[in-house]
PDB file of C-alpha atoms in Angstrom:
ATOM      1  CA  MET A   1      -0.980 -28.690 -13.802  1.00  0.00           C
ATOM      2  CA  PHE A   2       2.464 -27.489 -14.870  1.00  0.00           C
ATOM      3  CA  ARG A   3       3.464 -30.908 -16.151  1.00  0.00           C
ATOM      4  CA  HIS A   4       0.338 -31.286 -18.277  1.00  0.00           C
ATOM      5  CA  GLY A   5       0.979 -27.844 -19.715  1.00  0.00           C
ATOM      6  CA  PHE A   6       4.547 -28.849 -20.609  1.00  0.00           C
ATOM      7  CA  LYS A   7       3.357 -31.920 -22.530  1.00  0.00           C
ATOM      8  CA  LEU A   8       0.833 -29.925 -24.532  1.00  0.00           C
ATOM      9  CA  THR A   9       3.492 -27.393 -25.398  1.00  0.00           C
ATOM     10  CA  GLY A  10       5.757 -30.178 -26.661  1.00  0.00           C
ATOM     11  CA  VAL A  11       3.012 -31.579 -28.902  1.00  0.00           C
ATOM     12  CA  ALA A  12       2.342 -28.131 -30.312  1.00  0.00           C
ATOM     13  CA  VAL A  13       6.010 -27.686 -31.186  1.00  0.00           C
ATOM     14  CA  ILE A  14       6.165 -31.076 -32.978  1.00  0.00           C
ATOM     15  CA  LEU A  15       3.046 -30.296 -35.036  1.00  0.00           C
ATOM     16  CA  ALA A  16       4.459 -26.912 -35.928  1.00  0.00           C
ATOM     17  CA  CYS A  17       7.690 -28.548 -37.115  1.00  0.00           C
ATOM     18  CA  LEU A  18       5.764 -30.893 -39.424  1.00  0.00           C
ATOM     19  CA  SER A  19       3.496 -28.261 -40.932  1.00  0.00           C
ATOM     20  CA  ALA A  20       5.509 -25.037 -40.927  1.00  0.00           C
ATOM     21  CA  PRO A  21       9.272 -25.204 -40.311  1.00  0.00           C
ATOM     22  CA  ALA A  22       9.702 -21.433 -40.131  1.00  0.00           C
ATOM     23  CA  ALA A  23       6.949 -21.068 -37.570  1.00  0.00           C
ATOM     24  CA  ALA A  24       8.365 -23.961 -35.583  1.00  0.00           C
ATOM     25  CA  GLU A  25      11.774 -22.302 -35.446  1.00  0.00           C
ATOM     26  CA  GLU A  26      10.159 -19.185 -34.009  1.00  0.00           C
ATOM     27  CA  VAL A  27       8.303 -21.210 -31.375  1.00  0.00           C
ATOM     28  CA  LEU A  28      11.477 -23.080 -30.431  1.00  0.00           C
ATOM     29  CA  ALA A  29      13.454 -19.844 -30.234  1.00  0.00           C
ATOM     30  CA  LYS A  30      10.909 -18.324 -27.843  1.00  0.00           C
ATOM     31  CA  ALA A  31      10.822 -21.511 -25.758  1.00  0.00           C
ATOM     32  CA  ALA A  32      14.608 -21.399 -25.494  1.00  0.00           C
ATOM     33  CA  GLU A  33      14.664 -17.801 -24.219  1.00  0.00           C
ATOM     34  CA  PRO A  34      15.920 -17.808 -20.614  1.00  0.00           C
ATOM     35  CA  THR A  35      13.910 -16.223 -17.828  1.00  0.00           C
ATOM     36  CA  PRO A  36      15.304 -12.702 -17.371  1.00  0.00           C
ATOM     37  CA  ASP A  37      17.233 -12.135 -14.168  1.00  0.00           C
ATOM     38  CA  TRP A  38      15.421  -8.835 -13.576  1.00  0.00           C
ATOM     39  CA  THR A  39      12.024  -7.384 -14.440  1.00  0.00           C
ATOM     40  CA  PHE A  40      10.950  -3.793 -13.819  1.00  0.00           C
ATOM     41  CA  PRO A  41       7.213  -3.341 -13.198  1.00  0.00           C
ATOM     42  CA  ASN A  42       6.092   0.248 -12.817  1.00  0.00           C
ATOM     43  CA  ASN A  43       2.914   2.290 -12.993  1.00  0.00           C
ATOM     44  CA  VAL A  44       1.379   5.711 -12.517  1.00  0.00           C
ATOM     45  CA  SER A  45      -1.991   6.301 -10.872  1.00  0.00           C
ATOM     46  CA  LEU A  46      -4.521   8.997 -10.119  1.00  0.00           C
ATOM     47  CA  VAL A  47      -6.798   8.418  -7.127  1.00  0.00           C
ATOM     48  CA  SER A  48      -9.671  10.609  -5.985  1.00  0.00           C
ATOM     49  CA  ASP A  49      -8.349  10.324  -2.407  1.00  0.00           C
ATOM     50  CA  TYR A  50      -5.134   8.839  -1.039  1.00  0.00           C
ATOM     51  CA  ILE A  51      -6.425   6.587   1.746  1.00  0.00           C
ATOM     52  CA  PHE A  52      -3.820   4.803   3.850  1.00  0.00           C
ATOM     53  CA  ARG A  53      -5.161   2.342   6.416  1.00  0.00           C
ATOM     54  CA  GLY A  54      -8.445   4.182   6.549  1.00  0.00           C
ATOM     55  CA  GLN A  55      -6.979   7.684   6.849  1.00  0.00           C
ATOM     56  CA  SER A  56      -6.899  10.294   4.097  1.00  0.00           C
ATOM     57  CA  GLN A  57      -3.347  11.460   3.442  1.00  0.00           C
ATOM     58  CA  SER A  58      -4.497  14.061   0.903  1.00  0.00           C
ATOM     59  CA  TRP A  59      -7.177  15.828   2.964  1.00  0.00           C
ATOM     60  CA  GLY A  60      -9.921  14.273   0.815  1.00  0.00           C
ATOM     61  CA  LYS A  61      -8.388  15.575  -2.420  1.00  0.00           C
ATOM     62  CA  PRO A  62      -7.015  13.664  -5.468  1.00  0.00           C
ATOM     63  CA  SER A  63      -3.481  12.290  -5.369  1.00  0.00           C
ATOM     64  CA  LEU A  64      -1.046  11.532  -8.169  1.00  0.00           C
ATOM     65  CA  GLN A  65       1.072   8.444  -7.539  1.00  0.00           C
ATOM     66  CA  ALA A  66       3.904   6.550  -9.220  1.00  0.00           C
ATOM     67  CA  LEU A  67       5.790   3.336  -8.520  1.00  0.00           C
ATOM     68  CA  ILE A  68       8.883   1.669  -9.938  1.00  0.00           C
ATOM     69  CA  GLU A  69      10.213  -1.693  -8.827  1.00  0.00           C
ATOM     70  CA  ALA A  70      13.067  -4.038  -9.690  1.00  0.00           C
ATOM     71  CA  ASP A  71      12.302  -7.746  -9.225  1.00  0.00           C
ATOM     72  CA  HIS A  72      14.947 -10.463  -9.320  1.00  0.00           C
ATOM     73  CA  LYS A  73      13.940 -13.965 -10.349  1.00  0.00           C
ATOM     74  CA  SER A  74      15.158 -15.243  -6.966  1.00  0.00           C
ATOM     75  CA  GLY A  75      12.361 -13.313  -5.252  1.00  0.00           C
ATOM     76  CA  PHE A  76      14.355 -10.297  -4.084  1.00  0.00           C
ATOM     77  CA  TYR A  77      12.787  -6.921  -4.893  1.00  0.00           C
ATOM     78  CA  VAL A  78      13.529  -3.260  -4.341  1.00  0.00           C
ATOM     79  CA  GLY A  79      11.666  -0.136  -5.361  1.00  0.00           C
ATOM     80  CA  LEU A  80      10.240   3.243  -4.574  1.00  0.00           C
ATOM     81  CA  SER A  81       6.934   5.027  -4.851  1.00  0.00           C
ATOM     82  CA  ALA A  82       5.861   8.659  -4.685  1.00  0.00           C
ATOM     83  CA  GLU A  83       2.508  10.166  -3.780  1.00  0.00           C
ATOM     84  CA  THR A  84       1.193  13.696  -3.415  1.00  0.00           C
ATOM     85  CA  VAL A  85      -0.095  14.410   0.102  1.00  0.00           C
ATOM     86  CA  SER A  86      -1.536  17.329   2.075  1.00  0.00           C
ATOM     87  CA  ASP A  87       0.363  19.493   4.546  1.00  0.00           C
ATOM     88  CA  LYS A  88      -2.914  19.985   6.404  1.00  0.00           C
ATOM     89  CA  TRP A  89      -2.539  16.432   7.746  1.00  0.00           C
ATOM     90  CA  LEU A  90       1.219  15.927   7.376  1.00  0.00           C
ATOM     91  CA  PRO A  91       2.920  19.188   8.485  1.00  0.00           C
ATOM     92  CA  GLY A  92       5.153  20.696   5.824  1.00  0.00           C
ATOM     93  CA  ALA A  93       4.656  17.764   3.427  1.00  0.00           C
ATOM     94  CA  ASN A  94       3.513  17.888  -0.170  1.00  0.00           C
ATOM     95  CA  VAL A  95       5.077  14.658  -1.405  1.00  0.00           C
ATOM     96  CA  GLU A  96       5.617  11.264   0.182  1.00  0.00           C
ATOM     97  CA  VAL A  97       8.473   9.120  -1.155  1.00  0.00           C
ATOM     98  CA  ASP A  98       8.660   5.508   0.012  1.00  0.00           C
ATOM     99  CA  TYR A  99      11.642   3.189  -0.345  1.00  0.00           C
ATOM    100  CA  PHE A 100      11.108  -0.532   0.084  1.00  0.00           C
ATOM    101  CA  ALA A 101      12.936  -3.847  -0.287  1.00  0.00           C
ATOM    102  CA  GLY A 102      12.233  -7.452   0.546  1.00  0.00           C
ATOM    103  CA  PHE A 103      12.017 -11.048  -0.529  1.00  0.00           C
ATOM    104  CA  ARG A 104       8.888 -12.852  -1.744  1.00  0.00           C
ATOM    105  CA  ASN A 105       8.373 -16.284  -3.189  1.00  0.00           C
ATOM    106  CA  THR A 106       6.215 -19.378  -2.909  1.00  0.00           C
ATOM    107  CA  LEU A 107       6.762 -22.414  -0.752  1.00  0.00           C
ATOM    108  CA  PRO A 108       8.051 -25.413  -2.732  1.00  0.00           C
ATOM    109  CA  GLY A 109       6.185 -28.611  -3.599  1.00  0.00           C
ATOM    110  CA  ALA A 110       2.555 -29.199  -2.783  1.00  0.00           C
ATOM    111  CA  ALA A 111       2.336 -25.873  -0.999  1.00  0.00           C
ATOM    112  CA  SER A 112       3.182 -23.858  -4.113  1.00  0.00           C
ATOM    113  CA  ASP A 113      -0.073 -21.900  -3.759  1.00  0.00           C
ATOM    114  CA  ILE A 114       1.265 -20.464  -0.512  1.00  0.00           C
ATOM    115  CA  GLY A 115       3.392 -17.367  -0.883  1.00  0.00           C
ATOM    116  CA  PHE A 116       5.389 -15.314   1.586  1.00  0.00           C
ATOM    117  CA  ASP A 117       6.760 -11.779   1.662  1.00  0.00           C
ATOM    118  CA  VAL A 118       9.261 -10.336   4.132  1.00  0.00           C
ATOM    119  CA  GLY A 119      10.569  -6.798   3.861  1.00  0.00           C
ATOM    120  CA  ALA A 120      10.790  -3.235   5.088  1.00  0.00           C
ATOM    121  CA  ILE A 121       9.599   0.172   3.916  1.00  0.00           C
ATOM    122  CA  TYR A 122      10.819   3.672   4.722  1.00  0.00           C
ATOM    123  CA  TYR A 123       8.191   6.415   4.390  1.00  0.00           C
ATOM    124  CA  THR A 124       9.800   9.814   3.826  1.00  0.00           C
ATOM    125  CA  TYR A 125       8.465  13.368   3.448  1.00  0.00           C
ATOM    126  CA  PRO A 126      11.144  15.555   1.852  1.00  0.00           C
ATOM    127  CA  GLY A 127      11.496  18.929   3.543  1.00  0.00           C
ATOM    128  CA  ALA A 128       8.720  18.257   6.059  1.00  0.00           C
ATOM    129  CA  ASN A 129       8.995  18.509   9.828  1.00  0.00           C
ATOM    130  CA  TRP A 130       6.637  18.764  12.770  1.00  0.00           C
ATOM    131  CA  SER A 131       8.081  22.225  13.388  1.00  0.00           C
ATOM    132  CA  ASP A 132       6.137  23.249  10.238  1.00  0.00           C
ATOM    133  CA  SER A 133       2.881  22.826  12.172  1.00  0.00           C
ATOM    134  CA  ALA A 134       0.906  26.057  12.531  1.00  0.00           C
ATOM    135  CA  PHE A 135       0.185  25.242  16.160  1.00  0.00           C
ATOM    136  CA  ALA A 136       2.509  27.193  18.444  1.00  0.00           C
ATOM    137  CA  GLY A 137       5.191  25.413  20.400  1.00  0.00           C
ATOM    138  CA  THR A 138       5.447  22.261  18.309  1.00  0.00           C
ATOM    139  CA  LYS A 139       9.054  21.094  18.433  1.00  0.00           C
ATOM    140  CA  SER A 140      11.170  19.842  15.571  1.00  0.00           C
ATOM    141  CA  ASN A 141      10.689  16.162  14.729  1.00  0.00           C
ATOM    142  CA  THR A 142      10.818  14.231  11.464  1.00  0.00           C
ATOM    143  CA  LEU A 143       7.779  12.495   9.992  1.00  0.00           C
ATOM    144  CA  ASP A 144       9.933   9.829   8.313  1.00  0.00           C
ATOM    145  CA  THR A 145       9.016   6.307   9.436  1.00  0.00           C
ATOM    146  CA  ALA A 146      10.617   2.880   9.000  1.00  0.00           C
ATOM    147  CA  GLU A 147       8.419  -0.205   9.138  1.00  0.00           C
ATOM    148  CA  ALA A 148       9.149  -3.943   8.866  1.00  0.00           C
ATOM    149  CA  TYR A 149       6.503  -6.328   7.580  1.00  0.00           C
ATOM    150  CA  VAL A 150       5.780  -9.979   6.855  1.00  0.00           C
ATOM    151  CA  GLY A 151       3.011 -11.470   4.771  1.00  0.00           C
ATOM    152  CA  LEU A 152       1.472 -14.778   3.712  1.00  0.00           C
ATOM    153  CA  SER A 153      -0.811 -15.460   0.762  1.00  0.00           C
ATOM    154  CA  TYR A 154      -2.954 -18.338  -0.453  1.00  0.00           C
ATOM    155  CA  LYS A 155      -4.408 -17.997  -3.935  1.00  0.00           C
ATOM    156  CA  TRP A 156      -6.588 -14.858  -3.757  1.00  0.00           C
ATOM    157  CA  LEU A 157      -6.234 -14.240  -0.011  1.00  0.00           C
ATOM    158  CA  SER A 158      -3.310 -12.559   1.767  1.00  0.00           C
ATOM    159  CA  PHE A 159      -2.446 -11.574   5.317  1.00  0.00           C
ATOM    160  CA  LYS A 160       0.087  -8.922   6.261  1.00  0.00           C
ATOM    161  CA  MET A 161       1.373  -7.487   9.510  1.00  0.00           C
ATOM    162  CA  GLY A 162       4.132  -5.106  10.504  1.00  0.00           C
ATOM    163  CA  SER A 163       5.657  -2.862  13.131  1.00  0.00           C
ATOM    164  CA  THR A 164       7.320   0.547  13.056  1.00  0.00           C
ATOM    165  CA  LEU A 165      11.027   0.667  13.822  1.00  0.00           C
ATOM    166  CA  THR A 166      10.807   4.390  14.522  1.00  0.00           C
ATOM    167  CA  GLU A 167       8.179   6.700  15.978  1.00  0.00           C
ATOM    168  CA  TYR A 168       4.845   6.425  14.181  1.00  0.00           C
ATOM    169  CA  PHE A 169       5.136   9.247  11.616  1.00  0.00           C
ATOM    170  CA  GLY A 170       6.794  11.409  14.238  1.00  0.00           C
ATOM    171  CA  TRP A 171       3.863  11.309  16.657  1.00  0.00           C
ATOM    172  CA  ASN A 172       4.895  12.000  20.252  1.00  0.00           C
ATOM    173  CA  THR A 173       3.614  13.697  23.387  1.00  0.00           C
ATOM    174  CA  ASN A 174       4.785  17.087  22.099  1.00  0.00           C
ATOM    175  CA  ASN A 175       2.797  17.196  18.868  1.00  0.00           C
ATOM    176  CA  SER A 176       0.019  14.608  19.323  1.00  0.00           C
ATOM    177  CA  GLY A 177      -0.393  14.362  23.083  1.00  0.00           C
ATOM    178  CA  VAL A 178      -3.552  14.094  25.144  1.00  0.00           C
ATOM    179  CA  GLY A 179      -5.427  17.399  25.200  1.00  0.00           C
ATOM    180  CA  ILE A 180      -3.460  19.035  22.374  1.00  0.00           C
ATOM    181  CA  GLY A 181      -3.412  16.874  19.262  1.00  0.00           C
ATOM    182  CA  PHE A 182      -6.957  15.837  18.393  1.00  0.00           C
ATOM    183  CA  ASN A 183      -9.768  18.371  18.310  1.00  0.00           C
ATOM    184  CA  GLY A 184     -12.501  15.719  17.990  1.00  0.00           C
ATOM    185  CA  ASP A 185     -11.558  14.103  21.304  1.00  0.00           C
ATOM    186  CA  LEU A 186      -9.282  16.037  23.638  1.00  0.00           C
ATOM    187  CA  SER A 187      -8.982  12.986  25.900  1.00  0.00           C
ATOM    188  CA  ALA A 188      -7.302  11.058  23.051  1.00  0.00           C
ATOM    189  CA  GLY A 189      -3.619  11.263  22.213  1.00  0.00           C
ATOM    190  CA  VAL A 190      -0.127   9.883  22.534  1.00  0.00           C
ATOM    191  CA  THR A 191       1.037   9.014  26.050  1.00  0.00           C
ATOM    192  CA  GLY A 192       4.570   7.753  25.337  1.00  0.00           C
ATOM    193  CA  ASN A 193       6.981   6.493  22.677  1.00  0.00           C
ATOM    194  CA  THR A 194       5.095   5.336  19.555  1.00  0.00           C
ATOM    195  CA  THR A 195       7.961   3.176  18.240  1.00  0.00           C
ATOM    196  CA  GLY A 196       6.643  -0.351  17.809  1.00  0.00           C
ATOM    197  CA  SER A 197       3.183   0.622  16.573  1.00  0.00           C
ATOM    198  CA  THR A 198       1.695  -2.376  14.763  1.00  0.00           C
ATOM    199  CA  PHE A 199      -0.791  -3.130  12.026  1.00  0.00           C
ATOM    200  CA  TYR A 200      -2.328  -6.271  10.621  1.00  0.00           C
ATOM    201  CA  GLU A 201      -4.688  -6.751   7.709  1.00  0.00           C
ATOM    202  CA  LEU A 202      -6.416  -9.373   5.605  1.00  0.00           C
ATOM    203  CA  ASN A 203      -6.763  -8.678   1.878  1.00  0.00           C
ATOM    204  CA  ALA A 204      -8.693 -10.364  -0.907  1.00  0.00           C
ATOM    205  CA  LEU A 205      -8.284 -10.032  -4.675  1.00  0.00           C
ATOM    206  CA  TYR A 206     -10.589 -12.373  -6.596  1.00  0.00           C
ATOM    207  CA  GLU A 207     -10.996 -12.377 -10.381  1.00  0.00           C
ATOM    208  CA  PHE A 208     -14.643 -13.267 -10.970  1.00  0.00           C
ATOM    209  CA  ALA A 209     -14.618 -12.632 -14.742  1.00  0.00           C
ATOM    210  CA  PRO A 210     -11.857 -11.979 -17.284  1.00  0.00           C
ATOM    211  CA  GLY A 211     -10.322  -8.619 -16.346  1.00  0.00           C
ATOM    212  CA  TRP A 212     -12.779  -8.053 -13.494  1.00  0.00           C
ATOM    213  CA  SER A 213     -11.692  -8.446  -9.863  1.00  0.00           C
ATOM    214  CA  ALA A 214     -13.353  -7.949  -6.503  1.00  0.00           C
ATOM    215  CA  ILE A 215     -11.171  -6.531  -3.736  1.00  0.00           C
ATOM    216  CA  GLY A 216     -11.670  -6.522   0.011  1.00  0.00           C
ATOM    217  CA  GLN A 217      -9.718  -5.530   3.087  1.00  0.00           C
ATOM    218  CA  ILE A 218     -10.055  -5.515   6.847  1.00  0.00           C
ATOM    219  CA  GLY A 219      -7.254  -4.249   9.056  1.00  0.00           C
ATOM    220  CA  HIS A 220      -6.316  -2.679  12.358  1.00  0.00           C
ATOM    221  CA  GLN A 221      -3.741  -0.025  13.199  1.00  0.00           C
ATOM    222  CA  ASN A 222      -2.486   0.120  16.771  1.00  0.00           C
ATOM    223  CA  ILE A 223      -0.682   3.262  17.934  1.00  0.00           C
ATOM    224  CA  ARG A 224       1.634   2.194  20.737  1.00  0.00           C
ATOM    225  CA  ASN A 225       1.374   4.191  23.962  1.00  0.00           C
ATOM    226  CA  SER A 226      -1.759   6.067  22.984  1.00  0.00           C
ATOM    227  CA  THR A 227      -5.409   6.335  23.925  1.00  0.00           C
ATOM    228  CA  GLY A 228      -8.383   6.738  21.589  1.00  0.00           C
ATOM    229  CA  LEU A 229      -6.275   6.557  18.410  1.00  0.00           C
ATOM    230  CA  ASP A 230      -6.334   2.880  17.351  1.00  0.00           C
ATOM    231  CA  LEU A 231      -8.198   2.428  14.087  1.00  0.00           C
ATOM    232  CA  THR A 232      -9.994  -0.500  12.439  1.00  0.00           C
ATOM    233  CA  TYR A 233     -10.433  -0.070   8.705  1.00  0.00           C
ATOM    234  CA  TYR A 234     -12.290  -1.801   5.872  1.00  0.00           C
ATOM    235  CA  LYS A 235     -12.399  -1.615   2.101  1.00  0.00           C
ATOM    236  CA  ALA A 236     -14.485  -3.260  -0.615  1.00  0.00           C
ATOM    237  CA  GLY A 237     -14.482  -2.582  -4.326  1.00  0.00           C
ATOM    238  CA  VAL A 238     -14.055  -3.737  -7.886  1.00  0.00           C
ATOM    239  CA  THR A 239     -11.397  -3.225 -10.560  1.00  0.00           C
ATOM    240  CA  LYS A 240     -11.327  -3.656 -14.312  1.00  0.00           C
ATOM    241  CA  SER A 241      -8.032  -4.292 -16.120  1.00  0.00           C
ATOM    242  CA  PHE A 242      -7.356  -3.881 -19.829  1.00  0.00           C
ATOM    243  CA  SER A 243      -4.824  -5.581 -22.080  1.00  0.00           C
ATOM    244  CA  ASN A 244      -3.067  -2.270 -22.800  1.00  0.00           C
ATOM    245  CA  GLY A 245      -2.049  -1.860 -19.146  1.00  0.00           C
ATOM    246  CA  TRP A 246      -4.855   0.406 -17.951  1.00  0.00           C
ATOM    247  CA  LEU A 247      -6.779  -0.391 -14.774  1.00  0.00           C
ATOM    248  CA  VAL A 248      -9.753   1.428 -13.274  1.00  0.00           C
ATOM    249  CA  GLY A 249     -11.330   0.848  -9.909  1.00  0.00           C
ATOM    250  CA  ALA A 250     -13.984   1.978  -7.464  1.00  0.00           C
ATOM    251  CA  SER A 251     -13.868   1.181  -3.750  1.00  0.00           C
ATOM    252  CA  TYR A 252     -15.664   2.048  -0.552  1.00  0.00           C
ATOM    253  CA  SER A 253     -13.490   2.778   2.463  1.00  0.00           C
ATOM    254  CA  ALA A 254     -14.849   2.611   5.992  1.00  0.00           C
ATOM    255  CA  THR A 255     -13.477   2.726   9.556  1.00  0.00           C
ATOM    256  CA  ASN A 256     -14.701   2.620  13.134  1.00  0.00           C
ATOM    257  CA  GLU A 257     -13.743   6.351  13.057  1.00  0.00           C
ATOM    258  CA  PRO A 258     -12.745   7.221  16.597  1.00  0.00           C
ATOM    259  CA  ASP A 259     -13.839  10.725  17.603  1.00  0.00           C
ATOM    260  CA  ALA A 260     -10.176  11.792  17.629  1.00  0.00           C
ATOM    261  CA  TYR A 261     -10.150  11.830  13.832  1.00  0.00           C
ATOM    262  CA  LYS A 262     -13.349  13.847  13.452  1.00  0.00           C
ATOM    263  CA  ASP A 263     -13.128  17.613  12.855  1.00  0.00           C
ATOM    264  CA  PHE A 264      -9.346  17.368  12.741  1.00  0.00           C
ATOM    265  CA  LEU A 265      -7.861  20.870  12.657  1.00  0.00           C
ATOM    266  CA  SER A 266      -5.514  21.624   9.764  1.00  0.00           C
ATOM    267  CA  LEU A 267      -1.854  21.571  10.748  1.00  0.00           C
ATOM    268  CA  LYS A 268      -1.267  24.203   8.092  1.00  0.00           C
ATOM    269  CA  ASN A 269      -3.690  26.904   9.240  1.00  0.00           C
ATOM    270  CA  THR A 270      -5.404  25.597  12.455  1.00  0.00           C
ATOM    271  CA  VAL A 271      -8.764  26.641  10.982  1.00  0.00           C
ATOM    272  CA  SER A 272     -10.044  24.248   8.301  1.00  0.00           C
ATOM    273  CA  LYS A 273     -11.351  20.875   9.474  1.00  0.00           C
ATOM    274  CA  SER A 274     -11.662  17.396   8.013  1.00  0.00           C
ATOM    275  CA  ASP A 275     -12.882  13.995   9.145  1.00  0.00           C
ATOM    276  CA  ILE A 276      -9.643  12.157   8.436  1.00  0.00           C
ATOM    277  CA  ALA A 277     -11.072   8.641   8.717  1.00  0.00           C
ATOM    278  CA  LYS A 278     -14.610   9.073   7.417  1.00  0.00           C
ATOM    279  CA  ASP A 279     -16.380   6.479   5.251  1.00  0.00           C
ATOM    280  CA  LYS A 280     -16.248   7.324   1.566  1.00  0.00           C
ATOM    281  CA  LEU A 281     -16.346   6.094  -2.014  1.00  0.00           C
ATOM    282  CA  PHE A 282     -13.175   6.697  -3.998  1.00  0.00           C
ATOM    283  CA  PHE A 283     -11.961   5.984  -7.529  1.00  0.00           C
ATOM    284  CA  SER A 284      -8.652   5.180  -9.188  1.00  0.00           C
ATOM    285  CA  VAL A 285      -7.173   4.905 -12.650  1.00  0.00           C
ATOM    286  CA  SER A 286      -3.668   3.576 -13.344  1.00  0.00           C
ATOM    287  CA  LYS A 287      -1.392   2.660 -16.226  1.00  0.00           C
ATOM    288  CA  SER A 288       1.272  -0.051 -16.039  1.00  0.00           C
ATOM    289  CA  PHE A 289       4.381  -0.035 -18.215  1.00  0.00           C
TER     290      PHE A 289
END
């Protein structure tokens, strides 16, 4: 396909030279422009709920989000994102800032439709600590979490899996243990070190009409050394992109919703409750620059 495209481009340039020299010079100048070493995609978004692997990070409320990335033509990338979150679910946190880096590219030759992505992400919550929990006796512990991941893609399908290199968002037997951490199921909780918690997910992004795409996801989050906390999550939706960089979307998020995540007591005031992993419809609007 690439070779045929190259030949057609060459014919177009020759015809332009014969009919309009000035226009041909412009075409040739653009064709001669080298591929930039770096590109910098970025965007800002507003979502009606910040849902991460089936769980609401914003207590069911809207979240403002931003991302900036630096991509090298070799496939190396580095970036950061920021999202507003709720301290009712993440003690002491109002903002999440994520730093990530990795390498992604496609396999050479006939397998050029197959892509890969290897990297790591560090989720941080400036100023937050488990000692900010309103529940008495919770000891100091950071929420910050490092995670390594690897992914494969084929056309509109992609698979991704990863593992935490630290405790899973600071969860341990002190703050999320059996009998103390989950109001919906007191028999659920952390039983040991959560380092090495894993996730895997299959994603689909299929453009069925110009600017219109269907999205789908199925995944599973395993919390190492825990009982009643593993979560299977799903998502299906549609997005519409516009030539000016705007994108709007609507999706339905669902989970197997273990009882542990039902009627979760606020870590800010111990009174208000929320079903952290409930099924729901949510919306998003974003602008790319």
